[in-house]
Amino acid sequence: MPIHRIEVAGKPDQRDAAGAALCARVQEDLGISVENARIVEVYTLDAALTDEEVERIREELFTDPIIQTSATNRSLAQNYDCVIEVGFLPGVTDNVGRSALEGVQDILDRALAAGEGVYKSTLYVLEGVTKETAERIAAELLANELIEQYVVKTAAEMTALNGKPLLALPVVTQEQVAAVAHVPLDLDDAGLVALSRERMLALDLAEMRVIKQYYERSETRARRKALGLPDRPTDIELEILAQTWSEHCKHKIFNAVIAYTDENGEARTIDSLFDTYIKGVTDAVAARVPWLVSVFGDNAGIIQFDDAHVFALKAETHNSPSALDPYGGAMTGIVGVNRDVLGAGLGFQCIFNTDVFCFASPYYKGTIPPRLLHPRRVLRGVHSGVRDGGNQSGIPDINGAIVFHERFLGKPLVFCGTGGISPAVVAGRPAHVKAAQPGDHIVMTGGRIGKDGIHGATFSSEALHEGSPATAVQIGDPITQKKMADFLLEARDQGLFNCITDCGAGGLSSSVGEMAREPGGASIHLDKAPLKYAGLAPWEIFLSEAQERMTLAVPPEHLDAFLDLARRREVEATVLGVYTDSGSLDCHYNGELIGSLDMAFLHEGVPRMQLEAKLDAPEPRGELLLPGDEADLTNDLLQVLGALNVCSKENFVRMYDHEVLGQSVLKQFQGARQDGPGDAGVIAPVPGSKRGIAVACGICPKYADLDAYRMTACAVDEAVRNLVAVGVNLGAIAGLDNFCWPDPVQSPTTPDGRHKLAQLVQACGALYDVCLAYDIPLISGKDSMKNDYRIGDTKISIPPTLLFTAAGIVENVEQVVSMDAKAPGHGVYVLGETRNEMGGSEYLALRGQLGVNAPEVFPLSARGLYERLAVAIARGLVASCHDCSDGGLGVALAETALAGDMGMTVTLSPLNVSNGVIALFSESQSRFVATVAPEHADAFEAIMQDSVCHRVGETSSEPMLRIVCADDRRVECDVDALRQAWKQPLDW
Amino acid sequence: MTVNVLVLTGFGINCDNETQRAFVRVGAEADRVHLNDLLADLSRLESTHILAIPGGFSFGDHIASGKVFANRMRHKLGPALERFVTDGKLVIGICNGFQVMVKMGLLPRIDGVSAQETTLTCNDSSRFENRWVRLQAPSGNRCVWLRDVNEIELPIRHGEGKFIARDDAVLQKLHDNGQVALQYVRPDGSPAKGAFPFNPNGATDDIAGICDPTGRIFGLMPHPEGYQDRENHPLWPRITLPEEGGGLRIFQNAVAFARDEL
């Protein structure tokens, strides 16, 4: 096939913004100065085209005549030392290439033939670098060798190429489809373990034994004989079992029987953490929250929004893929959780995203262990992936956080959350009720299947190790998904399907396997599945985690209408089989039965794990040292404002579309200059209604090493008080728990597994206690239990982490309160008690100390405070309210002032804390800084009188923050200087 | 008279819901119509008075923002759309819709002919950004969508909003013809003169929106449909604002004009 290479570049007189940004990044990230960089887009057409057609395509599709110049089979690179070209590896999603193909077909007014294609690559034209330097820029900044190929050429080498392609075309070469293999199980224990490892099944010995026993049963053998299947499992059966039983899908640790010994040596048995604590607390508060609609049973939790609408919420993690390919991993994280909401009930429209990331410091200076990327690169990649995934999907990002801790070097955490809304009744049916019926067609919609993401579910159930597969990485395709989402909501409103679910982790195996539970079986023909390229074995088709797919149950009477609508919306939809009541999951390929699994064994056969948990006595720690006794604490406050966990993330947040859909009420950044950090995102999702949803997050891994119970309680409290700060009342809040833990299963490679599991037990206990006190049902959640890095002698385990996402219903969005001081002369109040709780604080972290006392949550007194504050806000008495968290009271005061672009004069003696450092920097929970107009002061104080509520000062028009502590130590600082200190560290 | 509005959807357009809502709120009948459904039945344009191309990420902004969608519209809708505009009907393109319009040459139509004379490209910051901007409609502009609008605040949410004309002559004609519809200004109303963040993308002459010489075809980077309610404005907790969002005035003007003139 003739290859046409089209290069497109900015005209020489145009400023190359992307090239300039690249130079800056190379300087910032690698410390290399590049004199000049220009970026040339390259489109390679592998198609039988006439010269005239190629020219038309070049001019009409690829070239902007106002600002660009282009050439065919000739390079535009000029005046340079080296070029780097980066393109995809075969089989990797090429979104630009796919859109370009559509554009080419529009121009030709004909479809390209099978095997013809358009491929995108990028040529970086660099001036002032040697080839060695260019190699480094390519490897460390521009290309990710797991998904991309690159080549570096000098000017002389380019001349010799004379316009020929630099890279091989990323075409997947056809392979012979592997025959279905039969896997012998007549192995001893060592052999079973080896088999699990070699086939990447991630099943343990007990599970392998149960599978072996299943195949040895006489009734299994008789059944298989009758079906014409071998005694031994086929490869696809074993893969289905491994996927269905994976930690990722079955949450075996949360469902285990745990023999727990606490720090006092007292032992008890916990029969499932999930049932005891998570479902337990939801059951306990369910009677007090009449708005629960569907919890734990679906892809997302569902609650009532108003009489006519229901609201769905879900958060997910995508940690392991983001470690390998930050951009693609994070993008699939965000578009993946969108599909959870799209697949909740009969389908919800996604109306907001949240994002919370955990990284090591981007300023990390140490060596990077093999296969890990520098945290700065991870941060940039993850942020870009979530940005592109969310923005291109048209879903606003309304709340999030970026958290730093040194041990996230081993694995970054990428939490993506999504909320969705649906009419309570769609096509005459309750929106939250769905079930496939026997006889319904199994229909897959959206993207095609490739080898991408095979073994993703089992991969995320393992530590990152040398053999971690590159195929575990996928790149999202938000536009294919957007088209599918639009189509599916149309089909929903016409009542065209009975059931829908995301085709995510575990692929068709998971989605069809799960949906087949209700009817009692399924029969699928894998040769009918649309593939990106030939060469996939049947088990790979079934297990592939290729993105942008949903699986549906379409009744026969609606099949034609469903497929017709799909065709008109240019969404691929394929019938793969039928749901049955046969009691088995049957897989066929080219007319032959290649696997049949008993549904009961598949879903109920996994043996429960029996685990031990024992809390180690806390390490003896020295008494808290409070360094320094200087009278002026201004510099200390400026330093804490600049701490990575405190400082402004505005730069990153502004790159997310946070207003699309037009529902925005409170944005991430607020106040006079729109640069003050908001506490909760608020939207009004139903046109014409002032009823709203507020969303906030809490996450405090820095307290985990001191006390996992307190870490968890703090995370829940942080999310809740963020909601309370804007005016949400208790009783209207639902929660999501996302646990990310280091491996808590005792083993030779995890010698402290019992302790880590005991920390998990403590965390679950805290979750239960605080949610019970605050009347918060947990409506959905997820756990990721293998967040370790282990290569050679290096092991890095993340600090145990809980992300708590809280969503609350706002009766009237006109009453919500933002965090910025509103006017001079307003009273400044500190609500809640300040204690000596410096453990894990930002103040001590800056001094290299961890401290002793992690902050403790006292939910009963906090509850009283929250309820009174909600009354005061609802009565319109509060001008501003801001959550007090990372960094402590000093930070909350400074942020309130700088957001209002005004000063504040404060005396902290009413707090009854003698040490000024503790008053300013202790991170005691359940506190707020509020400002109140003089005319409302009496009423406000009257409402708050039974809670801890101190009037500490007044706002002022002079832009100075003045704080005097009880010990007469002081802060005195210009508000611009506060702003500068707070904004500068991540102002990239 | 009922004013009928056709709001395009599909292929990654994502502001169609709120654009439709804005037209409905000011009294029009507005339907969201998938581009493929329109292409299958071009007669739908006959009963339509206003065509809206909303914001979004059509085809992912791949190759260049709006480019693939513009090509598809030009190839498959060209003559019908030309008839629509020569009949004096109204068109608005917002953000991605504006990018589509300039790339298919539907704006600026300086001499009443569709051809690409301008473009919208990568912001000087090389970043997608979401922030609120203040805009001024220059006196003498012909845009019927901005009849009583002098200043307005709206959100921008784009990565490729830098307006560039082919050359100085084109730019001069835009100014002379009253086709420069909206310009970025500082909070005090003085010209942004390219200064970030007031001019958020480096657009030539602070141009945020242009219209054709009839003033009926209008494209702009900011999102008027994103400011329909007081609470959408970032400063609503601080300052007194009307209950109705300022963005609705733009839709009101068009619907009133269509009712009177079409």
mmCIF file of N, CA and C in Angstrom, chain A residues 377-426:
data_model
loop_
_atom_site.group_PDB
_atom_site.id
_atom_site.type_symbol
_atom_site.label_atom_id
_atom_site.label_comp_id
_atom_site.label_asym_id
_atom_site.label_seq_id
_atom_site.Cartn_x
_atom_site.Cartn_y
_atom_site.Cartn_z
ATOM 1 N N ARG A 377 6.346 13.944 36.594
ATOM 2 C CA ARG A 377 5.807 13.438 35.335
ATOM 3 C C ARG A 377 4.469 12.737 35.569
ATOM 4 N N VAL A 378 4.375 12.038 36.681
ATOM 5 C CA VAL A 378 3.125 11.360 37.011
ATOM 6 C C VAL A 378 2.027 12.399 37.229
ATOM 7 N N LEU A 379 2.346 13.440 37.984
ATOM 8 C CA LEU A 379 1.368 14.505 38.252
ATOM 9 C C LEU A 379 0.881 15.137 36.949
ATOM 10 N N ARG A 380 1.820 15.512 36.110
ATOM 11 C CA ARG A 380 1.427 16.154 34.849
ATOM 12 C C ARG A 380 0.566 15.225 34.002
ATOM 13 N N GLY A 381 0.995 13.973 33.922
ATOM 14 C CA GLY A 381 0.286 13.025 33.064
ATOM 15 C C GLY A 381 -1.114 12.737 33.588
ATOM 16 N N VAL A 382 -1.209 12.484 34.886
ATOM 17 C CA VAL A 382 -2.502 12.169 35.488
ATOM 18 C C VAL A 382 -3.446 13.358 35.331
ATOM 19 N N HIS A 383 -2.925 14.539 35.620
ATOM 20 C CA HIS A 383 -3.764 15.729 35.507
ATOM 21 C C HIS A 383 -4.253 15.916 34.067
ATOM 22 N N SER A 384 -3.358 15.731 33.103
ATOM 23 C CA SER A 384 -3.764 15.909 31.701
ATOM 24 C C SER A 384 -4.793 14.866 31.291
ATOM 25 N N GLY A 385 -4.623 13.650 31.774
ATOM 26 C CA GLY A 385 -5.555 12.580 31.418
ATOM 27 C C GLY A 385 -6.950 12.858 31.950
ATOM 28 N N VAL A 386 -7.018 13.296 33.209
ATOM 29 C CA VAL A 386 -8.327 13.601 33.796
ATOM 30 C C VAL A 386 -8.925 14.842 33.136
ATOM 31 N N ARG A 387 -8.062 15.815 32.843
ATOM 32 C CA ARG A 387 -8.528 17.031 32.166
ATOM 33 C C ARG A 387 -9.153 16.679 30.812
ATOM 34 N N ASP A 388 -8.419 15.947 29.990
ATOM 35 C CA ASP A 388 -8.929 15.640 28.652
ATOM 36 C C ASP A 388 -10.142 14.726 28.718
ATOM 37 N N GLY A 389 -10.082 13.733 29.615
ATOM 38 C CA GLY A 389 -11.219 12.813 29.734
ATOM 39 C C GLY A 389 -12.485 13.543 30.147
ATOM 40 N N GLY A 390 -12.378 14.412 31.135
ATOM 41 C CA GLY A 390 -13.555 15.130 31.619
ATOM 42 C C GLY A 390 -14.018 16.188 30.651
ATOM 43 N N ASN A 391 -13.091 17.012 30.175
ATOM 44 C CA ASN A 391 -13.468 18.118 29.291
ATOM 45 C C ASN A 391 -14.107 17.604 28.005
ATOM 46 N N GLN A 392 -13.485 16.595 27.412
ATOM 47 C CA GLN A 392 -14.002 16.114 26.131
ATOM 48 C C GLN A 392 -15.333 15.403 26.301
ATOM 49 N N SER A 393 -15.598 14.913 27.500
ATOM 50 C CA SER A 393 -16.882 14.257 27.739
ATOM 51 C C SER A 393 -17.978 15.261 28.068
ATOM 52 N N GLY A 394 -17.586 16.523 28.303
ATOM 53 C CA GLY A 394 -18.600 17.524 28.624
ATOM 54 C C GLY A 394 -19.167 17.355 30.019
ATOM 55 N N ILE A 395 -18.334 16.932 30.948
ATOM 56 C CA ILE A 395 -18.773 16.744 32.330
ATOM 57 C C ILE A 395 -17.928 17.660 33.211
ATOM 58 N N PRO A 396 -18.557 18.557 33.972
ATOM 59 C CA PRO A 396 -17.754 19.498 34.757
ATOM 60 C C PRO A 396 -17.077 18.807 35.933
ATOM 61 N N ASP A 397 -15.872 19.244 36.204
ATOM 62 C CA ASP A 397 -15.151 18.782 37.389
ATOM 63 C C ASP A 397 -15.433 19.797 38.477
ATOM 64 N N ILE A 398 -16.036 19.388 39.581
ATOM 65 C CA ILE A 398 -16.471 20.401 40.548
ATOM 66 C C ILE A 398 -15.810 20.306 41.911
ATOM 67 N N ASN A 399 -15.030 19.276 42.157
ATOM 68 C CA ASN A 399 -14.372 19.206 43.468
ATOM 69 C C ASN A 399 -13.227 18.211 43.380
ATOM 70 N N GLY A 400 -12.210 18.419 44.217
ATOM 71 C CA GLY A 400 -11.103 17.485 44.212
ATOM 72 C C GLY A 400 -9.996 17.931 45.130
ATOM 73 N N ALA A 401 -8.869 17.233 45.050
ATOM 74 C CA ALA A 401 -7.732 17.561 45.900
ATOM 75 C C ALA A 401 -6.488 16.929 45.289
ATOM 76 N N ILE A 402 -5.342 17.510 45.615
ATOM 77 C CA ILE A 402 -4.071 16.853 45.298
ATOM 78 C C ILE A 402 -3.315 16.741 46.609
ATOM 79 N N VAL A 403 -2.929 15.536 46.959
ATOM 80 C CA VAL A 403 -2.338 15.238 48.257
ATOM 81 C C VAL A 403 -0.942 14.675 48.030
ATOM 82 N N PHE A 404 -0.014 15.084 48.871
ATOM 83 C CA PHE A 404 1.365 14.621 48.691
ATOM 84 C C PHE A 404 1.861 13.868 49.929
ATOM 85 N N HIS A 405 2.557 12.780 49.678
ATOM 86 C CA HIS A 405 3.208 12.016 50.748
ATOM 87 C C HIS A 405 4.323 11.228 50.072
ATOM 88 N N GLU A 406 5.468 11.119 50.716
ATOM 89 C CA GLU A 406 6.630 10.531 50.051
ATOM 90 C C GLU A 406 6.378 9.101 49.574
ATOM 91 N N ARG A 407 5.527 8.359 50.280
ATOM 92 C CA ARG A 407 5.371 6.946 49.904
ATOM 93 C C ARG A 407 4.422 6.741 48.715
ATOM 94 N N PHE A 408 3.811 7.800 48.221
ATOM 95 C CA PHE A 408 3.066 7.658 46.971
ATOM 96 C C PHE A 408 4.006 7.587 45.769
ATOM 97 N N LEU A 409 5.312 7.655 46.035
ATOM 98 C CA LEU A 409 6.279 7.353 44.981
ATOM 99 C C LEU A 409 6.067 5.927 44.471
ATOM 100 N N GLY A 410 5.760 5.014 45.399
ATOM 101 C CA GLY A 410 5.588 3.603 45.033
ATOM 102 C C GLY A 410 4.358 3.366 44.183
ATOM 103 N N LYS A 411 3.317 4.081 44.471
ATOM 104 C CA LYS A 411 2.140 4.018 43.613
ATOM 105 C C LYS A 411 1.331 5.290 43.798
ATOM 106 N N PRO A 412 1.077 5.996 42.719
ATOM 107 C CA PRO A 412 0.196 7.170 42.838
ATOM 108 C C PRO A 412 -1.232 6.679 43.024
ATOM 109 N N LEU A 413 -2.028 7.477 43.701
ATOM 110 C CA LEU A 413 -3.456 7.145 43.792
ATOM 111 C C LEU A 413 -4.240 8.130 42.934
ATOM 112 N N VAL A 414 -5.113 7.593 42.126
ATOM 113 C CA VAL A 414 -5.936 8.415 41.238
ATOM 114 C C VAL A 414 -7.392 8.036 41.483
ATOM 115 N N PHE A 415 -8.082 8.888 42.239
ATOM 116 C CA PHE A 415 -9.494 8.657 42.534
ATOM 117 C C PHE A 415 -10.318 9.518 41.586
ATOM 118 N N CYS A 416 -11.266 8.898 40.906
ATOM 119 C CA CYS A 416 -12.153 9.643 40.030
ATOM 120 C C CYS A 416 -13.588 9.353 40.451
ATOM 121 N N GLY A 417 -14.341 10.400 40.657
ATOM 122 C CA GLY A 417 -15.732 10.210 41.059
ATOM 123 C C GLY A 417 -16.670 10.864 40.061
ATOM 124 N N THR A 418 -17.902 10.386 40.024
ATOM 125 C CA THR A 418 -18.895 10.950 39.111
ATOM 126 C C THR A 418 -20.281 10.908 39.752
ATOM 127 N N GLY A 419 -21.020 11.984 39.553
ATOM 128 C CA GLY A 419 -22.424 12.003 39.946
ATOM 129 C C GLY A 419 -23.288 12.038 38.701
ATOM 130 N N GLY A 420 -24.469 11.461 38.807
ATOM 131 C CA GLY A 420 -25.367 11.461 37.651
ATOM 132 C C GLY A 420 -26.807 11.659 38.078
ATOM 133 N N ILE A 421 -27.620 12.045 37.136
ATOM 134 C CA ILE A 421 -29.025 12.262 37.453
ATOM 135 C C ILE A 421 -29.886 11.574 36.407
ATOM 136 N N SER A 422 -31.069 11.159 36.839
ATOM 137 C CA SER A 422 -32.025 10.528 35.923
ATOM 138 C C SER A 422 -33.426 10.885 36.392
ATOM 139 N N PRO A 423 -34.359 10.997 35.453
ATOM 140 C CA PRO A 423 -35.743 11.057 35.906
ATOM 141 C C PRO A 423 -36.024 9.806 36.752
ATOM 142 N N ALA A 424 -36.860 9.945 37.781
ATOM 143 C CA ALA A 424 -37.121 8.797 38.647
ATOM 144 C C ALA A 424 -37.843 7.691 37.887
ATOM 145 N N VAL A 425 -38.579 8.085 36.868
ATOM 146 C CA VAL A 425 -39.279 7.101 36.040
ATOM 147 C C VAL A 425 -38.859 7.315 34.590
ATOM 148 N N VAL A 426 -38.389 6.264 33.932
ATOM 149 C CA VAL A 426 -38.038 6.386 32.511
ATOM 150 C C VAL A 426 -38.836 5.343 31.729
#
